Coordinates of C-alpha atoms and ligand atoms in Angstrom, one line a residue:
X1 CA 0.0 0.0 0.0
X2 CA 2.6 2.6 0.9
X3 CA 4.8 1.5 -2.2
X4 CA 1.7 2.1 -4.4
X5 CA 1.1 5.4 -3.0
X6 CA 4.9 6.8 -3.2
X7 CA 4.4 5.1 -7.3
X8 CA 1.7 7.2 -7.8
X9 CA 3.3 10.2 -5.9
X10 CA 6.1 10.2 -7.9
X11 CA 4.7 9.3 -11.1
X12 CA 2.2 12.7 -10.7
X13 CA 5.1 14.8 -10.0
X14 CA 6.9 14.2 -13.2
X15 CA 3.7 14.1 -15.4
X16 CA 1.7 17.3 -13.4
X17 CA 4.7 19.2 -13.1
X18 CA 7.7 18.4 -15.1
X19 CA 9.2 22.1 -14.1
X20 CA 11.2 21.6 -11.5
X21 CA 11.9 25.4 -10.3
X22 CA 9.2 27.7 -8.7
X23 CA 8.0 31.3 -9.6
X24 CA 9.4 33.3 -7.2
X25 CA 8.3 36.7 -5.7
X26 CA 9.2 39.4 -6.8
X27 CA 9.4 42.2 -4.1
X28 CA 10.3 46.0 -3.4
X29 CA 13.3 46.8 -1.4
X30 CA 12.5 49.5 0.8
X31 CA 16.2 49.6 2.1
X32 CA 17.7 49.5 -1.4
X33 CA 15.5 51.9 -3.2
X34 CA 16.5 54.3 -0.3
X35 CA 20.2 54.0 -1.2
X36 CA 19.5 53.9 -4.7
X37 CA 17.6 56.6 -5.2
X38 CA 15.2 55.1 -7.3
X39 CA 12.7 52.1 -6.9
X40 CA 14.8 48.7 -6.2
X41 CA 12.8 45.4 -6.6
X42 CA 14.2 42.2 -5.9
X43 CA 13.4 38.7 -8.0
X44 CA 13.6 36.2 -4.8
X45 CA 15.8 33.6 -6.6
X46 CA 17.1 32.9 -3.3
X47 CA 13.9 31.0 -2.0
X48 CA 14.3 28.7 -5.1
X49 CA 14.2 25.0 -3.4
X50 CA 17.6 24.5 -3.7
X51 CA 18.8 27.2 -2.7
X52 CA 19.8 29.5 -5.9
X53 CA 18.5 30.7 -9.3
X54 CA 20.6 27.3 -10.9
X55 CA 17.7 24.5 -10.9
X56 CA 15.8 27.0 -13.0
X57 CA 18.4 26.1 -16.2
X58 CA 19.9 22.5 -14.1
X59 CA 16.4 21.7 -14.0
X60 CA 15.4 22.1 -17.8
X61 CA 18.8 20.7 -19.0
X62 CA 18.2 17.6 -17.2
X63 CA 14.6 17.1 -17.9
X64 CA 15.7 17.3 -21.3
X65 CA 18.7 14.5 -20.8
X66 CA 16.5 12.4 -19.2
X67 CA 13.9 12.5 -22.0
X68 CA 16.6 11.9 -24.7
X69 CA 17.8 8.8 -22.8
X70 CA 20.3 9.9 -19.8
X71 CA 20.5 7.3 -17.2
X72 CA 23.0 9.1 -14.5
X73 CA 24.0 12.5 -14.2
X74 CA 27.3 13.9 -13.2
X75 CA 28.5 16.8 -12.3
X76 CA 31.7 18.7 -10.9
X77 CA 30.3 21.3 -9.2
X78 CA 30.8 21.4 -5.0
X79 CA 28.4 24.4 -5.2
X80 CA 24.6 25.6 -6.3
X81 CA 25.5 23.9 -9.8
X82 CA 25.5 20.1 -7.4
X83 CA 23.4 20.5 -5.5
X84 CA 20.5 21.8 -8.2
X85 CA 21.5 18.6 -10.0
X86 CA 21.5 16.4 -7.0
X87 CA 18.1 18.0 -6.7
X88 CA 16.8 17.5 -10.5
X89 CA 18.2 13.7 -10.0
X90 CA 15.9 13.4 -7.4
X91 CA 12.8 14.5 -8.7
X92 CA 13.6 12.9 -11.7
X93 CA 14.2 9.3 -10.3
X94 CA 18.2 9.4 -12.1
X95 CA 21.2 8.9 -10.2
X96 CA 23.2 11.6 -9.7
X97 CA 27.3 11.5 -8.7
X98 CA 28.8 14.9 -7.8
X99 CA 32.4 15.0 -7.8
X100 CA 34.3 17.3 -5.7
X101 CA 37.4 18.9 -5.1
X102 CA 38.9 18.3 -1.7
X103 CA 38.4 22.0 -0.7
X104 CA 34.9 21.6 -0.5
X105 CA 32.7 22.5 2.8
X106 CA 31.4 20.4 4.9
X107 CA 28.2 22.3 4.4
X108 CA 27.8 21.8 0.5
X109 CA 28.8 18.8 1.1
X110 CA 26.2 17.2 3.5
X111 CA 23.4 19.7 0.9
X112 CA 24.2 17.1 -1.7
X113 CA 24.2 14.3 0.2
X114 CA 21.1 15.0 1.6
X115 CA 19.5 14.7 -2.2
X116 CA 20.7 11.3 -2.1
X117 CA 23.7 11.8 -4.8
X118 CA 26.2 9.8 -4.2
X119 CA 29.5 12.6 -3.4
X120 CA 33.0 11.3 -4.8
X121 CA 35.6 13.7 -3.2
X122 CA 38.6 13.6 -5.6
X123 CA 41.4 16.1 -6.4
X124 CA 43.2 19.1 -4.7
X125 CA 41.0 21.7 -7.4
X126 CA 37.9 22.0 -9.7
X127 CA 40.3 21.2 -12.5
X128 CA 41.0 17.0 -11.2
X129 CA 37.6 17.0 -9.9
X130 CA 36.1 17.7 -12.8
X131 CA 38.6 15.1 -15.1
X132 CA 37.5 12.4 -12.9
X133 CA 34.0 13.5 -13.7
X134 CA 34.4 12.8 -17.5
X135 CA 36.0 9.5 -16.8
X136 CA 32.7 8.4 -14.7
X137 CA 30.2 9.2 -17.6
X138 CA 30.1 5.8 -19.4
X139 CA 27.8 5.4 -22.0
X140 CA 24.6 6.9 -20.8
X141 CA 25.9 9.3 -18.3
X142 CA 25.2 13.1 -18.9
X143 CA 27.6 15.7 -17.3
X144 CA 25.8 18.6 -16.6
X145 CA 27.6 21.7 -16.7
X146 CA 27.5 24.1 -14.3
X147 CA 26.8 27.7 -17.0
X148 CA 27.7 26.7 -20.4
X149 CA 24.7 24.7 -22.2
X150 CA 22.4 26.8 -24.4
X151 CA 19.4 24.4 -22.3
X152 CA 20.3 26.3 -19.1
X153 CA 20.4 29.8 -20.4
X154 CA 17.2 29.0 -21.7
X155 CA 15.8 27.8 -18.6
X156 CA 17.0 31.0 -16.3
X157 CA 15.3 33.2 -19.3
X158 CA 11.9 31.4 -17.7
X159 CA 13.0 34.4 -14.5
X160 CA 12.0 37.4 -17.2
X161 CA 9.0 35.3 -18.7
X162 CA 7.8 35.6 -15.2
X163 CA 8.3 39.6 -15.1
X164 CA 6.5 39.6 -18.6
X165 CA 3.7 38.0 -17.0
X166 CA 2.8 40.2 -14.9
X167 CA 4.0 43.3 -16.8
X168 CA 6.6 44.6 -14.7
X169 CA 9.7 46.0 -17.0
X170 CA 12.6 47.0 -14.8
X171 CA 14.6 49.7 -16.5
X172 CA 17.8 47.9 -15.8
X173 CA 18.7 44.0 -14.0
X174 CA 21.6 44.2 -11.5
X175 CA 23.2 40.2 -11.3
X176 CA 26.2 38.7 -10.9
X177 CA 28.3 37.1 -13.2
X178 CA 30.3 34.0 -12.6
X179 CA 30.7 32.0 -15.9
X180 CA 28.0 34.0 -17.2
X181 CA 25.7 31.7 -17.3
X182 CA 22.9 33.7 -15.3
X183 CA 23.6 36.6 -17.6
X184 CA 23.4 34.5 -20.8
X185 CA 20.1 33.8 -19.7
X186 CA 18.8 36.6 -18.8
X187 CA 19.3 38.4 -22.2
X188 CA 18.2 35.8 -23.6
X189 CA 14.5 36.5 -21.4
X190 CA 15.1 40.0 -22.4
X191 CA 15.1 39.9 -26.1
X192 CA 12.3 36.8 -26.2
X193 CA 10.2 39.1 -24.2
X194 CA 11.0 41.7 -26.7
X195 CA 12.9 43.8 -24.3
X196 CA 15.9 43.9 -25.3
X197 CA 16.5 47.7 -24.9
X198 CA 16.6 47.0 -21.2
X199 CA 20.2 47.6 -19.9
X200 CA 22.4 44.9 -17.7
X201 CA 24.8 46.0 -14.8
X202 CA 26.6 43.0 -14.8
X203 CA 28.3 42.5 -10.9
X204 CA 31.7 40.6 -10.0
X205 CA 33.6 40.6 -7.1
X206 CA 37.8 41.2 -7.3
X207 CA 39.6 38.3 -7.2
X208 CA 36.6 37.0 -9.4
X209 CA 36.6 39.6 -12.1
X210 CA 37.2 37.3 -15.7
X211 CA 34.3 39.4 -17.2
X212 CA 35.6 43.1 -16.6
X213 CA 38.9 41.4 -17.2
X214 CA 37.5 40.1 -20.6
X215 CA 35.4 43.5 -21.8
X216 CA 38.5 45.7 -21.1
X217 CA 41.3 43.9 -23.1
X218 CA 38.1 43.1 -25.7
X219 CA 38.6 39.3 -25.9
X220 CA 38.1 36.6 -23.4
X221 CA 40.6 36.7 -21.2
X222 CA 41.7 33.1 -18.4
X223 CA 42.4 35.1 -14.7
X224 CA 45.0 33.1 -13.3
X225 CA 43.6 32.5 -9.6
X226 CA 40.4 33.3 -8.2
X227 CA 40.8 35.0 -4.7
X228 CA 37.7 36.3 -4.2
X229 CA 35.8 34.9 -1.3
X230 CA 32.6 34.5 -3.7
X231 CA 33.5 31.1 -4.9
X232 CA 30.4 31.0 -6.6
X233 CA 31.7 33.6 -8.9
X234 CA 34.8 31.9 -9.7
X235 CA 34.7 31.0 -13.0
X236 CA 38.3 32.0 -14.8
X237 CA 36.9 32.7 -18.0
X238 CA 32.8 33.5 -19.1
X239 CA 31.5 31.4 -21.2
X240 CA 32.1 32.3 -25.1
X241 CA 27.9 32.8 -25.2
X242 CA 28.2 35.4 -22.4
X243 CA 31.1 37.8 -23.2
X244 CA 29.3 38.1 -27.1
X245 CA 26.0 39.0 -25.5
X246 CA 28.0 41.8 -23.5
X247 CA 29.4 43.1 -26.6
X248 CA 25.5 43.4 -28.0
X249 CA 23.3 44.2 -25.3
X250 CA 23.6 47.6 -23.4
X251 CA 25.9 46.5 -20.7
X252 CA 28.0 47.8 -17.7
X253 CA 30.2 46.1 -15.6
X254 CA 30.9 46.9 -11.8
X255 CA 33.3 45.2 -9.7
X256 CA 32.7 45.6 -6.0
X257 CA 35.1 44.1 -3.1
X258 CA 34.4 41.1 -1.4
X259 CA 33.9 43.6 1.9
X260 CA 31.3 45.2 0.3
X261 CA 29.0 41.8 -0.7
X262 CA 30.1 40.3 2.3
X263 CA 28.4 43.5 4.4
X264 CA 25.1 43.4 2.0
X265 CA 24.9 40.0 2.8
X266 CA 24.8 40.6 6.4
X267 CA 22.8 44.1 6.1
X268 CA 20.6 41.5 4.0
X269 CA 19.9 39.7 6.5
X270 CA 18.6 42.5 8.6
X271 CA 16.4 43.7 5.6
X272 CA 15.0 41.0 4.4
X273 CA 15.7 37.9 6.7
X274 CA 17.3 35.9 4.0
X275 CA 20.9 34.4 3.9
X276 CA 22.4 34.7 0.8
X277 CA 25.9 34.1 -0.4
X278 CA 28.4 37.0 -1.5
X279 CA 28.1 36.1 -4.7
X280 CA 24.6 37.3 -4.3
X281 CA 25.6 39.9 -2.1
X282 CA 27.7 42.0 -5.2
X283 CA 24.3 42.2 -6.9
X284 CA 23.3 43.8 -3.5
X285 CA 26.3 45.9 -3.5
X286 CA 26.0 46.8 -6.6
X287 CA 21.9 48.0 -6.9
X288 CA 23.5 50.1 -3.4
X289 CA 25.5 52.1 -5.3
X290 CA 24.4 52.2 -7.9
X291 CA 25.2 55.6 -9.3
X292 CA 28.0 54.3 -10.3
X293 CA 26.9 52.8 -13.1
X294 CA 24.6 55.8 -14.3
X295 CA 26.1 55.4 -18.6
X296 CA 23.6 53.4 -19.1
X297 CA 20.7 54.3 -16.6
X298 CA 17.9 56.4 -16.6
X299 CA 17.9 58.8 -13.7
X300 CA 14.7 57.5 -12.4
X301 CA 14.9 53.8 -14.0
X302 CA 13.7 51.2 -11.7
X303 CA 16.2 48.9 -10.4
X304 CA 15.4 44.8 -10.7
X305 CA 18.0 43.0 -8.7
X306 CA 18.3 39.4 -9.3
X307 CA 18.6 38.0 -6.0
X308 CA 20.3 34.6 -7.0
X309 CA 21.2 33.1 -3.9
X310 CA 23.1 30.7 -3.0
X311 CA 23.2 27.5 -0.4
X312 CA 26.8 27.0 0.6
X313 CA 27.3 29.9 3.5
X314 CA 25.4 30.6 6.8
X315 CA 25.3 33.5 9.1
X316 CA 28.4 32.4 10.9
X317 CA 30.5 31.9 7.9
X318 CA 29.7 35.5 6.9
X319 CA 30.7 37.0 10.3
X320 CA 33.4 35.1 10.5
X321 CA 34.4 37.0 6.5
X322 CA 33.3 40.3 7.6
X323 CA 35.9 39.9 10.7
X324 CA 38.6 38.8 8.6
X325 CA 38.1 41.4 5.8
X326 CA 37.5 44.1 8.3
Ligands
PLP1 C1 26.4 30.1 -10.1 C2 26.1 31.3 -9.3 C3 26.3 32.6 -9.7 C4 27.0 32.8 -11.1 O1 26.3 32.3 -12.1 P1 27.0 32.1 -13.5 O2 25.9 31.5 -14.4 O3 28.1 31.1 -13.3 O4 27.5 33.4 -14.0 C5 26.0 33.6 -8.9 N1 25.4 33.4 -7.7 C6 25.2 32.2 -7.2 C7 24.6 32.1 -5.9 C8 25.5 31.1 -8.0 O5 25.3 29.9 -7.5

């Protein structure tokens, strides 16, 4: 009896609802349009099940897999990028292995094991981690990358298609840019919802910078070490897909200090009771100040933050940044 009903449970959620993210709310920022000067909302990517705006592409790349014959999925991610897939594999009934480096957290780890992917720890960096990875695909194992598959800029897009909806055009999106992945996506929401005069104020942290290292030598350009402590950013070179969008769409780049997303984080918390990590934060930062980035702003242009998120740091771990940065 109970193995019939968890059949028919999980049979019903893949046939009623094959999407595997949520809409999320979309909110003003008192706190932020007061330091912005201008009306700041926020797109709560953050309360996204697992944790970040990633299972919105993870889970429409692996949906897809599975329906053109994946049995396993890997992936070499210690981050959002595993654990979304350890969540996907889940809800999709397909084994997932996540392979990660030796320097990942405790934390991130025990959020993927708690999906029930099975966690290989191999290799001092992301680099080994993610050869072993390759070598465990077989025939009918899928590696899911972690922001450079056209299937997940297409799903993040489903964010703007969301906005569309309900008719709310921001005159420019603050996010962060890792290996552009998020941005890719969002243009791509932008120009499918025919807005593609809407301008982009694309955020990195220093230490993390590979797109405003890329836009100001005009090519894309391999940083050789990420230092930042917004190791969700760390990506040492965008995606191809991302650094040509920058060069079309109306773009600006702002690099903030890991100081500065580690304290929105924290003032974060206080405003809106959500724990984000910094590489959420320098969107914060970012909308804060974000005069700085005027060229291509309106002076009264609404603000739309994308609040991506992130699963991997807690309160303490941000104290314990803000001490050591202070
Ligand atoms: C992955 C990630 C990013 C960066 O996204 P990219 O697609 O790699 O640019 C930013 N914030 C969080 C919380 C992430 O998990």
């Amino acid at each position: 009896m109970r193995a019939y009903t968890l059949i028919f449970w999980r049979r019903t959620l893949v046939t009623l609802n094959p999407q595997l993210h949520i809409a999320t709310p979309l909110v003003e920022s008192m706190p932020l349009s007061r330091a912005a000067a201008r009306p700041v909302w926020l797109k709560l990517e953050a309360l996204q099940p697992p944790g970040s705006f990633k299972i919105r592409g993870i889970g429409l790349a692996c949906s897809e897999y599975r329906r053109r014959g994946a049995a396993r999925f890997v992936s070499s991610s210690g981050g959002n990028a595993g654990i979304a897939v350890a969540w996907a594999g889940r809800r999709l009934g397909v084994p997932v292995t996540v392979v990660v480096p030796e320097t990942t957290t405790e934390r991130a780890r025990g959020l993927i094991q708690e999906q029930g992917a099975e966690l290989v720890v191999f290799g001092a960096s992301w680099q080994e981690a993610n050869e072993h990875a390759l070598s465990l695909l077989g025939t009918d194992g899928v590696l899911i990358h972690p922001f450079d598959d056209p299937l997940l800029w297409q799903g993040h897009a489903s964010m703007i298609d969301e906005l569309a909806a309900v008719g709310h055009k921001p005159g420019a999106v603050v996010l962060s840019v890792g290996g552009g992945g998020l941005l890719a996506g969002v243009i791509e929401g932008l120009r499918r919802n025919g807005w593609a005069d809407v301008p982009v104020v694309a955020v990195e942290t220093e230490g993390a910078a590979s797109l405003a290292a890329s836009l100001a030598a005009g090519a894309r350009v391999t940083l050789p070490a990420i230092t930042s402590v917004a190791t969700s950013l760390g990506a040492r070179q965008v995606c191809e897909q991302a650094f040509r969008l920058a060069g079309e769409h109306p773009l600006t780049s702002v690099v903030v200090s890991d100081r500065e997303a580690v304290d929105a984080c924290l003032q974060f918390v206080e405003d809106h009771r959500l724990v984000v990590e910094p590489a959420c934060g320098a969107a914060l930062a970012a909308a804060g100040r974000i005069r700085c980035a005027a060229p291509v702003l309106e002076a009264s242009a609404n603000l739309l933050v994308v609040v991506c998120g992130g699963a991997t740091a807690g309160v303490d771990q941000l104290r314990t940044w803000r001490e050591r940065l202070a």
